């Protein structure tokens, strides 16, 4: 109803008056029947009022009426779909025949399969039946009587056969799968794929073709036919243009004498840092350093490192994850984290490489490799429980003791734990008896790859006393 609610009815008024009070029916209302509920002395009663009783039925106090929506059903509908110009729903008029419906739908498309269409019909018991009709028989088309809820389906000839394709791979600009047509030739397919790529050779083209008589019961029997063709990159040889067949796979070979440049870089303490193109695929680290002018006198040879791109693909990474999940030794996901990096650090022994160029340590370079030669940094930073924290230059003097540098900083305060010091980066815990001789000489050898050394006398409070030991964190920062 347009205005549902509670209404007062006079004794002489009927249900039709109540309908008017409620703003009459909505357009979607089911008008043929109204159901309701009436209160009796002990129980309720269901009311069922038909349309012809609206003007005579008298409501009483407490009646409730429910107006439902119209039924989702059509009394004169037929449907036609498929290879027709105007598919959709049409009205079933008296004596509507199949030919009339085809005319309303503007006729068959050119790709319509007219020899067999299907008509789905609902029988009186609501079961379905399939009726086939040959549209090429005009007498049947003109005499075929349509019924309520008939569904006509007209197939396309393209739906009744496989969609054929061909594939082209290799050195073309747009490799991939292409639709097949009866006139498709090798050269036409290459042109559709954007032509030869810059690294292509017209020679050695292979076409893999399906065999209808594959030798499946013979050992090493052929299951495909391989056709080899030699052509020029300008597609000028007419004899090389052959007709293709469905599902052919064309492979365009890469020119074996064509090699793109391989770029690497070297940065840091060399005379000419920058990017370089390798002269050969076997060029190694020593050759690159030589081409860059050699090392500067400030080069930190022990701290040299190389970075290489990580070429692990998604499949390889999945395998690594599975291995890591089954490994009790990789609870911290070290394997997965290393495999997922975009670049990996490669350990190199530059001192050995320079002594023995071309030797086992002299690694062959690859695309994207970066060699980094750090600068020697001999600064010692003394902070913490000292009177004058300061930075002093670490100029190696043989025999100079660690205690001398602490003295330069004014000595330790009363709060310092004099027996122990923290040497950051190598994390060395020291005792007085170890602070003798040439301790700094050993520290210098251990820390050649370190950017700076951070020396901090520790406070007495909060430090758990341990046995004298030397702890190596083995972390290098640049």
Short mmCIF file of C-alpha atoms in Angstrom, two decimals:
data_model
loop_
_atom_site.label_atom_id
_atom_site.label_comp_id
_atom_site.label_asym_id
_atom_site.label_seq_id
_atom_site.Cartn_x
_atom_site.Cartn_y
_atom_site.Cartn_z
CA UNK A 1 0.00 0.00 0.00
CA UNK A 2 1.10 3.57 -0.51
CA UNK A 3 0.23 4.60 3.09
CA UNK A 4 0.16 1.51 5.32
CA UNK A 5 -1.06 2.14 8.87
CA UNK A 6 -3.94 1.84 11.37
CA UNK A 7 -7.33 3.21 10.26
CA UNK A 8 -10.75 3.71 11.87
CA UNK A 9 -13.61 2.09 9.97
CA UNK A 10 -17.28 3.07 10.34
CA UNK A 11 -19.89 0.28 10.61
CA UNK A 12 -21.19 1.01 7.11
CA UNK A 13 -17.69 0.99 5.44
CA UNK A 14 -16.16 -1.96 3.58
CA UNK A 15 -12.65 -3.22 2.74
CA UNK A 16 -12.55 -1.13 -0.46
CA UNK A 17 -12.86 2.00 1.71
CA UNK A 18 -9.90 0.87 3.88
CA UNK A 19 -7.86 0.37 0.71
CA UNK A 20 -8.63 3.94 -0.33
CA UNK A 21 -7.69 5.24 3.14
CA UNK A 22 -4.27 3.53 2.73
CA UNK A 23 -3.56 5.34 -0.55
CA UNK A 24 -4.59 2.39 -2.74
CA UNK A 25 -2.32 -0.32 -4.13
CA UNK A 26 1.26 0.20 -5.19
CA UNK A 27 2.10 -0.69 -8.77
CA UNK A 28 3.93 -3.84 -7.59
CA UNK A 29 1.09 -5.03 -5.32
CA UNK A 30 -0.72 -8.35 -5.86
CA UNK A 31 -4.28 -7.06 -6.33
CA UNK A 32 -6.13 -10.30 -6.96
CA UNK A 33 -6.25 -11.41 -3.33
CA UNK A 34 -5.73 -10.05 0.18
CA UNK A 35 -4.96 -12.19 3.19
CA UNK A 36 -5.51 -11.15 6.79
CA UNK A 37 -5.90 -12.11 10.44
CA UNK A 38 -9.03 -11.70 12.62
CA UNK A 39 -9.20 -11.98 16.42
CA UNK A 40 -11.92 -14.31 17.77
CA UNK A 41 -12.85 -14.91 21.38
CA UNK A 42 -10.31 -17.68 22.00
CA UNK A 43 -8.07 -17.76 18.91
CA UNK A 44 -7.24 -16.15 15.58
CA UNK A 45 -8.77 -16.65 12.16
CA UNK A 46 -7.13 -16.39 8.73
CA UNK A 47 -8.94 -14.24 6.20
CA UNK A 48 -8.75 -14.84 2.45
CA UNK A 49 -10.50 -12.16 0.42
CA UNK A 50 -10.70 -12.20 -3.38
CA UNK A 51 -10.81 -9.08 -5.54
CA UNK A 52 -14.56 -9.33 -6.29
CA UNK A 53 -15.33 -9.23 -2.54
CA UNK A 54 -13.50 -5.98 -1.75
CA UNK A 55 -16.72 -3.93 -2.07
CA UNK A 56 -18.77 -6.20 0.20
CA UNK A 57 -16.36 -7.46 2.89
CA UNK A 58 -16.75 -5.56 6.17
CA UNK A 59 -13.69 -5.17 8.40
CA UNK A 60 -14.11 -5.37 12.18
CA UNK A 61 -12.03 -4.12 15.10
CA UNK A 62 -8.56 -5.74 15.30
CA UNK A 63 -8.37 -6.99 11.67
CA UNK A 64 -4.94 -6.99 10.03
CA UNK A 65 -4.51 -7.22 6.24
CA UNK A 66 -1.37 -8.10 4.27
CA UNK A 67 -0.84 -6.99 0.68
CA UNK A 68 1.88 -9.09 -0.98
CA UNK A 69 3.91 -8.36 -4.10
CA UNK A 70 2.91 -9.44 -7.56
CA UNK A 71 4.04 -12.90 -8.65
CA UNK A 72 7.31 -13.04 -10.63
CA UNK A 73 5.69 -14.79 -13.55
CA UNK A 74 4.68 -13.80 -17.08
CA UNK A 75 1.55 -14.82 -18.89
CA UNK A 76 2.77 -14.10 -22.43
CA UNK A 77 6.57 -14.28 -22.55
CA UNK A 78 8.91 -15.97 -25.02
CA UNK A 79 12.70 -15.55 -25.16
CA UNK A 80 15.16 -15.79 -28.05
CA UNK A 81 18.97 -15.68 -27.65
CA UNK A 82 22.14 -16.44 -29.59
CA UNK A 83 23.11 -15.58 -33.15
CA UNK A 84 20.23 -13.16 -33.70
CA UNK A 85 20.44 -9.42 -34.24
CA UNK A 86 18.06 -8.45 -31.40
CA UNK A 87 18.04 -11.16 -28.76
CA UNK A 88 15.76 -10.74 -25.76
CA UNK A 89 12.21 -11.15 -24.46
CA UNK A 90 9.12 -10.78 -26.66
CA UNK A 91 5.35 -10.82 -26.13
CA UNK A 92 3.49 -13.99 -27.05
CA UNK A 93 0.58 -12.88 -29.15
CA UNK A 94 -2.16 -15.11 -30.47
CA UNK A 95 -0.83 -17.58 -33.03
CA UNK A 96 2.76 -16.31 -32.77
CA UNK A 97 4.91 -18.58 -34.88
CA UNK A 98 8.67 -19.07 -35.06
CA UNK A 99 8.95 -17.15 -38.33
CA UNK A 100 7.13 -14.18 -36.74
CA UNK A 101 9.51 -14.15 -33.77
CA UNK A 102 12.58 -14.28 -36.05
CA UNK A 103 11.19 -11.31 -37.93
CA UNK A 104 10.68 -9.34 -34.69
CA UNK A 105 14.29 -10.09 -33.71
CA UNK A 106 15.52 -8.67 -37.07
CA UNK A 107 16.58 -12.05 -38.45
CA UNK A 108 19.60 -14.33 -38.10
CA UNK A 109 23.19 -13.14 -37.96
CA UNK A 110 25.60 -14.26 -40.65
CA UNK A 111 27.33 -16.65 -38.24
CA UNK A 112 24.09 -18.37 -37.18
CA UNK A 113 24.00 -22.16 -37.41
CA UNK A 114 20.59 -22.54 -39.01
CA UNK A 115 20.44 -26.31 -39.50
CA UNK A 116 19.61 -27.00 -35.87
CA UNK A 117 18.19 -24.65 -33.23
CA UNK A 118 16.74 -25.63 -29.89
CA UNK A 119 13.44 -24.66 -28.27
CA UNK A 120 13.14 -25.27 -24.53
CA UNK A 121 9.47 -25.69 -23.60
CA UNK A 122 7.76 -25.98 -20.22
CA UNK A 123 5.09 -28.69 -20.26
CA UNK A 124 1.87 -28.67 -18.25
CA UNK A 125 3.51 -30.70 -15.47
CA UNK A 126 6.30 -28.06 -15.35
CA UNK A 127 8.92 -30.47 -16.73
CA UNK A 128 11.13 -29.30 -19.60
CA UNK A 129 11.41 -30.66 -23.10
CA UNK A 130 13.90 -29.84 -25.88
CA UNK A 131 12.59 -29.42 -29.41
CA UNK A 132 14.99 -29.09 -32.36
CA UNK A 133 14.06 -27.16 -35.48
CA UNK A 134 15.78 -26.93 -38.88
CA UNK A 135 15.59 -23.27 -39.95
CA UNK A 136 16.46 -24.18 -43.52
CA UNK A 137 13.00 -25.81 -43.82
CA UNK A 138 10.71 -22.83 -44.41
CA UNK A 139 7.53 -24.85 -43.98
CA UNK A 140 8.49 -25.91 -40.47
CA UNK A 141 9.56 -22.39 -39.51
CA UNK A 142 6.26 -20.87 -40.68
CA UNK A 143 4.11 -23.53 -39.03
CA UNK A 144 5.92 -23.91 -35.70
CA UNK A 145 3.55 -22.56 -33.01
CA UNK A 146 5.22 -20.93 -29.99
CA UNK A 147 3.92 -21.33 -26.44
CA UNK A 148 4.20 -19.46 -23.19
CA UNK A 149 7.75 -19.41 -21.68
CA UNK A 150 9.38 -20.94 -24.79
CA UNK A 151 13.14 -20.29 -24.90
CA UNK A 152 14.75 -20.31 -28.36
CA UNK A 153 18.56 -20.68 -28.60
CA UNK A 154 20.39 -20.16 -31.91
CA UNK A 155 24.03 -21.26 -31.90
CA UNK A 156 26.88 -19.52 -33.72
CA UNK A 157 29.09 -21.52 -36.06
CA UNK A 158 32.07 -20.23 -34.05
CA UNK A 159 30.70 -21.83 -30.90
CA UNK A 160 30.57 -25.24 -32.58
CA UNK A 161 34.28 -25.54 -33.35
CA UNK A 162 37.57 -25.11 -31.54
CA UNK A 163 39.15 -21.69 -31.45
CA UNK A 164 42.45 -22.35 -33.21
CA UNK A 165 45.61 -20.50 -32.31
CA UNK A 166 49.34 -20.42 -33.08
CA UNK A 167 52.26 -19.49 -30.85
CA UNK A 168 55.43 -17.56 -31.62
CA UNK A 169 58.35 -17.49 -29.18
CA UNK A 170 61.89 -16.20 -29.13
CA UNK A 171 63.44 -13.11 -30.67
CA UNK A 172 60.34 -11.17 -31.77
CA UNK A 173 59.03 -7.95 -30.31
CA UNK A 174 55.66 -9.33 -29.14
CA UNK A 175 55.92 -13.07 -28.53
CA UNK A 176 52.73 -14.86 -27.52
CA UNK A 177 49.61 -16.66 -28.72
CA UNK A 178 47.73 -15.43 -31.81
CA UNK A 179 44.43 -16.41 -33.42
CA UNK A 180 44.70 -18.74 -36.39
CA UNK A 181 43.02 -18.15 -39.72
CA UNK A 182 43.14 -20.18 -42.90
CA UNK A 183 45.42 -17.75 -44.73
CA UNK A 184 47.93 -17.24 -41.92
CA UNK A 185 51.56 -17.65 -43.03
CA UNK A 186 54.88 -17.59 -41.21
CA UNK A 187 55.84 -14.09 -42.35
CA UNK A 188 52.37 -12.73 -41.52
CA UNK A 189 52.64 -14.12 -38.01
CA UNK A 190 56.11 -12.57 -37.57
CA UNK A 191 54.70 -9.20 -38.64
CA UNK A 192 51.76 -9.56 -36.23
CA UNK A 193 54.32 -10.22 -33.50
CA UNK A 194 55.98 -6.86 -34.24
CA UNK A 195 58.73 -8.22 -36.47
CA UNK A 196 62.14 -9.57 -35.54
CA UNK A 197 63.79 -8.29 -32.38
CA UNK A 198 67.20 -6.66 -32.62
CA UNK A 199 68.94 -9.82 -31.46
CA UNK A 200 67.12 -12.15 -33.87
CA UNK A 201 68.54 -14.14 -36.73
CA UNK A 202 66.37 -15.14 -39.65
CA UNK A 203 68.16 -18.46 -39.87
CA UNK A 204 67.16 -21.61 -38.04
CA UNK A 205 63.48 -20.81 -37.58
CA UNK A 206 61.65 -23.88 -36.27
CA UNK A 207 57.96 -24.71 -36.58
CA UNK A 208 56.66 -27.42 -34.27
CA UNK A 209 53.53 -28.99 -35.77
CA UNK A 210 51.12 -31.50 -34.29
CA UNK A 211 51.04 -34.93 -35.86
CA UNK A 212 47.79 -36.74 -36.51
CA UNK A 213 49.68 -40.03 -36.76
CA UNK A 214 52.02 -39.70 -33.75
CA UNK A 215 54.21 -42.76 -33.22
CA UNK A 216 53.03 -43.38 -29.67
CA UNK A 217 53.77 -47.11 -29.59
CA UNK A 218 57.38 -46.84 -30.81
CA UNK A 219 60.39 -46.18 -28.62
CA UNK A 220 61.61 -42.64 -29.31
CA UNK A 221 58.72 -42.23 -31.74
CA UNK A 222 58.09 -38.72 -33.04
CA UNK A 223 55.09 -36.93 -31.60
CA UNK A 224 55.54 -33.65 -33.50
CA UNK A 225 56.85 -32.60 -36.88
CA UNK A 226 59.73 -30.10 -36.87
CA UNK A 227 59.99 -27.78 -39.88
CA UNK A 228 63.21 -25.75 -40.20
CA UNK A 229 63.34 -22.59 -42.29
CA UNK A 230 66.15 -20.15 -43.11
CA UNK A 231 65.10 -16.59 -43.90
CA UNK A 232 66.59 -13.10 -43.90
CA UNK A 233 65.81 -10.55 -41.22
CA UNK A 234 64.08 -8.37 -43.80
CA UNK A 235 61.72 -11.30 -44.66
CA UNK A 236 62.79 -11.01 -48.29
CA UNK A 237 62.98 -14.72 -49.15
CA UNK A 238 59.63 -15.67 -50.63
CA UNK A 239 60.45 -19.36 -50.55
CA UNK A 240 60.62 -19.21 -46.75
CA UNK A 241 56.98 -18.13 -46.37
CA UNK A 242 54.84 -21.17 -45.67
CA UNK A 243 51.26 -21.59 -44.56
CA UNK A 244 50.78 -22.31 -40.89
CA UNK A 245 48.39 -24.82 -39.36
CA UNK A 246 46.39 -24.72 -36.14
CA UNK A 247 48.45 -25.02 -32.96
CA UNK A 248 51.82 -24.50 -34.70
CA UNK A 249 54.58 -23.22 -32.42
CA UNK A 250 57.13 -20.96 -34.12
CA UNK A 251 60.54 -20.45 -32.51
CA UNK A 252 62.69 -17.51 -33.68
CA UNK A 253 66.33 -18.03 -32.79
CA UNK A 254 68.67 -15.49 -31.20
CA UNK A 255 71.76 -14.51 -33.15
CA UNK A 256 74.64 -16.40 -31.45
CA UNK A 257 77.07 -13.63 -32.42
CA UNK A 258 74.92 -10.88 -30.89
CA UNK A 259 75.68 -10.06 -27.28
CA UNK A 260 74.31 -7.10 -25.31
CA UNK A 261 76.69 -5.10 -23.15
CA UNK A 262 77.25 -6.33 -19.60
CA UNK A 263 77.48 -3.37 -17.22
CA UNK A 264 79.22 -3.44 -13.85
CA UNK A 265 80.40 -0.69 -11.53
CA UNK A 266 83.22 0.01 -9.14
CA UNK A 267 83.02 2.69 -6.45
CA UNK A 268 85.19 3.89 -3.64
CA UNK A 269 88.97 4.18 -3.46
CA UNK A 270 90.02 3.72 -7.10
CA UNK A 271 91.37 6.29 -9.53
CA UNK A 272 88.40 6.18 -11.90
CA UNK A 273 85.24 4.90 -10.18
CA UNK A 274 82.13 4.47 -12.30
CA UNK A 275 80.30 2.10 -14.62
CA UNK A 276 82.14 -0.16 -17.04
CA UNK A 277 81.10 -2.52 -19.82
CA UNK A 278 82.81 -5.88 -19.71
CA UNK A 279 85.15 -6.60 -22.60
CA UNK A 280 84.51 -10.33 -22.40
CA UNK A 281 82.29 -12.73 -20.50
CA UNK A 282 85.35 -13.91 -18.57
CA UNK A 283 86.44 -10.53 -17.26
CA UNK A 284 87.12 -10.65 -13.53
CA UNK A 285 87.65 -8.37 -10.54
CA UNK A 286 91.38 -7.80 -11.06
CA UNK A 287 90.77 -6.70 -14.66
CA UNK A 288 88.09 -4.21 -13.58
CA UNK A 289 90.37 -2.69 -10.93
CA UNK A 290 93.12 -2.36 -13.51
CA UNK A 291 90.77 -0.62 -15.97
CA UNK A 292 89.65 1.76 -13.22
CA UNK A 293 93.24 2.93 -12.75
CA UNK A 294 94.08 0.84 -9.72
CA UNK A 295 93.62 1.43 -6.01
CA UNK A 296 94.29 4.67 -4.18
CA UNK A 297 96.76 4.62 -1.27
CA UNK A 298 93.77 5.21 1.05
CA UNK A 299 92.01 2.02 -0.07
CA UNK A 300 90.94 -0.40 2.65
CA UNK A 301 91.76 -3.66 0.87
CA UNK A 302 90.48 -5.90 3.66
CA UNK A 303 87.10 -4.13 3.64
CA UNK A 304 86.44 -4.55 -0.09
CA UNK A 305 83.20 -6.26 -0.99
CA UNK A 306 81.06 -7.10 -4.00
CA UNK A 307 77.29 -6.97 -4.44
CA UNK A 308 75.52 -9.21 -6.94
CA UNK A 309 71.91 -9.24 -8.04
CA UNK A 310 69.79 -12.05 -6.64
CA UNK A 311 68.19 -13.89 -9.56
CA UNK A 312 66.00 -16.17 -7.45
CA UNK A 313 62.58 -16.36 -9.12
CA UNK A 314 59.20 -16.97 -7.48
CA UNK A 315 59.40 -20.74 -7.99
CA UNK A 316 62.87 -20.97 -6.45
CA UNK A 317 61.76 -18.80 -3.52
CA UNK A 318 58.80 -21.11 -2.90
CA UNK A 319 61.17 -24.08 -2.76
CA UNK A 320 63.43 -22.22 -0.32
CA UNK A 321 60.44 -21.45 1.92
CA UNK A 322 59.42 -25.10 1.97
CA UNK A 323 62.96 -26.16 2.86
CA UNK A 324 63.10 -23.53 5.61
CA UNK A 325 59.77 -24.68 7.06
CA UNK A 326 61.04 -28.25 7.38
CA UNK A 327 64.42 -27.25 8.75
CA UNK A 328 64.85 -27.03 12.50
CA UNK A 329 67.97 -24.94 11.91
CA UNK A 330 66.16 -22.06 10.20
CA UNK A 331 63.69 -20.92 12.82
CA UNK A 332 64.77 -17.31 12.20
CA UNK A 333 63.99 -17.51 8.46
CA UNK A 334 67.60 -16.81 7.48
CA UNK A 335 67.29 -18.89 4.31
CA UNK A 336 64.09 -17.14 3.23
CA UNK A 337 65.40 -13.64 4.02
CA UNK A 338 68.61 -14.25 2.05
CA UNK A 339 66.74 -15.67 -0.93
CA UNK A 340 64.27 -12.77 -1.00
CA UNK A 341 66.94 -10.05 -1.15
CA UNK A 342 67.32 -8.10 -4.36
CA UNK A 343 71.12 -8.18 -3.99
CA UNK A 344 73.54 -10.39 -2.09
CA UNK A 345 76.91 -9.53 -0.58
CA UNK A 346 79.69 -11.71 -1.97
CA UNK A 347 82.78 -12.24 0.16
CA UNK A 348 86.00 -11.44 -1.73
CA UNK A 349 89.66 -11.54 -0.73
CA UNK A 350 90.97 -8.52 -2.62
CA UNK A 351 94.47 -8.88 -1.24
CA UNK A 352 94.73 -12.41 -2.66
CA UNK A 353 93.10 -11.31 -5.94
CA UNK A 354 95.70 -8.58 -6.47
CA UNK A 355 98.54 -10.97 -5.62
CA UNK A 356 97.25 -13.67 -7.97
CA UNK A 357 95.19 -12.15 -10.83
CA UNK A 358 93.09 -14.79 -12.58
CA UNK A 359 93.40 -17.15 -9.63
CA UNK A 360 90.62 -19.01 -7.84
CA UNK A 361 89.65 -15.93 -5.78
CA UNK A 362 89.38 -13.70 -8.89
CA UNK A 363 85.63 -13.97 -9.53
CA UNK A 364 84.12 -13.59 -13.02
CA UNK A 365 81.84 -10.53 -13.14
CA UNK A 366 78.17 -10.57 -14.11
CA UNK A 367 75.52 -8.01 -15.10
CA UNK A 368 74.86 -5.49 -12.32
CA UNK A 369 77.84 -6.41 -10.12
CA UNK A 370 79.17 -3.62 -7.91
CA UNK A 371 82.65 -3.57 -6.38
CA UNK A 372 83.05 -1.31 -3.34
CA UNK A 373 86.49 -0.30 -2.04
CA UNK A 374 86.14 1.56 1.28
CA UNK A 375 88.53 4.15 2.62
CA UNK A 376 90.81 3.44 5.56
CA UNK A 377 89.30 5.05 8.63
CA UNK A 378 91.67 5.16 11.60
CA UNK A 379 89.56 7.17 14.02
CA UNK A 380 89.10 6.01 17.59
CA UNK A 381 86.15 7.50 19.43
CA UNK A 382 86.48 7.43 23.20
CA UNK A 383 83.29 8.09 25.11
CA UNK A 384 81.54 7.08 28.30
CA UNK A 385 83.05 7.22 31.77
CA UNK A 386 86.07 9.39 30.90
CA UNK A 387 86.79 12.99 31.86
CA UNK A 388 87.39 14.35 28.35
CA UNK A 389 85.50 12.37 25.67
CA UNK A 390 87.12 13.15 22.34
CA UNK A 391 87.97 11.88 18.86
CA UNK A 392 91.64 11.15 18.21
CA UNK A 393 93.34 10.00 15.01
CA UNK A 394 94.32 6.35 15.12
CA UNK A 395 97.87 6.62 13.85
CA UNK A 396 99.34 3.23 14.51
CA UNK A 397 102.35 3.33 16.78
CA UNK A 398 103.84 -0.04 17.47
CA UNK A 399 103.74 -0.84 21.15
CA UNK A 400 101.32 1.93 22.13
CA UNK A 401 98.88 0.66 24.72
CA UNK A 402 95.13 1.11 24.96
CA UNK A 403 95.63 2.71 28.35
CA UNK A 404 97.52 5.57 26.69
CA UNK A 405 94.48 6.54 24.64
CA UNK A 406 92.26 6.48 27.70
CA UNK A 407 94.80 8.71 29.38
CA UNK A 408 94.52 11.15 26.45
CA UNK A 409 90.82 11.37 27.27
CA UNK A 410 91.57 12.38 30.84
CA UNK A 411 91.33 8.91 32.33
CA UNK A 412 88.33 7.11 33.68
CA UNK A 413 85.89 8.59 36.20
CA UNK A 414 85.20 7.09 39.61
CA UNK A 415 82.04 5.54 38.23
CA UNK A 416 83.91 3.59 35.55
CA UNK A 417 84.45 -0.13 35.75
CA UNK A 418 88.15 0.10 35.07
CA UNK A 419 88.71 -3.54 34.35
CA UNK A 420 86.31 -3.71 31.44
CA UNK A 421 85.81 -1.75 28.23
CA UNK A 422 83.39 -2.14 25.37
CA UNK A 423 84.96 -1.99 21.91
CA UNK A 424 81.96 -1.53 19.66
CA UNK A 425 81.96 -3.33 16.29
CA UNK A 426 84.18 -6.10 17.63
CA UNK A 427 82.63 -6.12 21.10
CA UNK A 428 85.84 -6.93 22.95
CA UNK A 429 85.62 -7.40 26.73
CA UNK A 430 89.00 -6.64 28.25
CA UNK A 431 90.78 -7.17 31.54
CA UNK A 432 93.76 -5.21 32.80
CA UNK A 433 96.04 -8.13 32.30
CA UNK A 434 95.07 -8.20 28.61
CA UNK A 435 95.85 -4.51 28.22
CA UNK A 436 99.53 -5.02 27.65
CA UNK A 437 102.08 -5.17 24.88
CA UNK A 438 100.74 -4.39 21.45
CA UNK A 439 97.01 -4.94 22.05
CA UNK A 440 96.13 -2.07 19.71
CA UNK A 441 98.27 -3.64 17.03
CA UNK A 442 96.04 -6.72 17.17
CA UNK A 443 92.90 -4.59 17.26
CA UNK A 444 94.05 -2.74 14.17
CA UNK A 445 94.51 -6.00 12.30
CA UNK A 446 91.09 -7.22 13.40
CA UNK A 447 89.32 -3.97 12.53
CA UNK A 448 90.73 -3.05 9.13
CA UNK A 449 87.28 -3.55 7.62
CA UNK A 450 85.57 -1.35 10.20
CA UNK A 451 84.58 2.24 9.53
CA UNK A 452 85.29 3.37 13.08
CA UNK A 453 86.07 1.92 16.48
CA UNK A 454 83.94 2.95 19.41
CA UNK A 455 85.64 2.53 22.80
CA UNK A 456 83.50 2.94 25.90
CA UNK A 457 84.55 2.24 29.50
CA UNK A 458 81.57 0.61 31.21
CA UNK A 459 79.81 1.67 34.40
CA UNK A 460 80.01 -0.44 37.51
CA UNK A 461 76.25 -0.65 38.00
CA UNK A 462 74.20 -3.17 36.04
CA UNK A 463 77.13 -5.14 34.52
CA UNK A 464 77.18 -8.87 35.24
CA UNK A 465 80.73 -9.93 36.01
CA UNK A 466 81.93 -12.63 33.64
CA UNK A 467 85.07 -14.57 33.04
CA UNK A 468 87.68 -12.83 30.88
CA UNK A 469 86.73 -13.44 27.28
CA UNK A 470 86.98 -11.93 23.80
CA UNK A 471 83.59 -11.57 22.03
CA UNK A 472 83.44 -11.00 18.26
CA UNK A 473 80.20 -9.59 16.85
CA UNK A 474 81.52 -9.97 13.29
CA UNK A 475 79.40 -7.10 11.91
CA UNK A 476 80.90 -4.77 9.31
CA UNK A 477 79.35 -1.36 8.49
CA UNK A 478 80.30 0.99 5.67
#
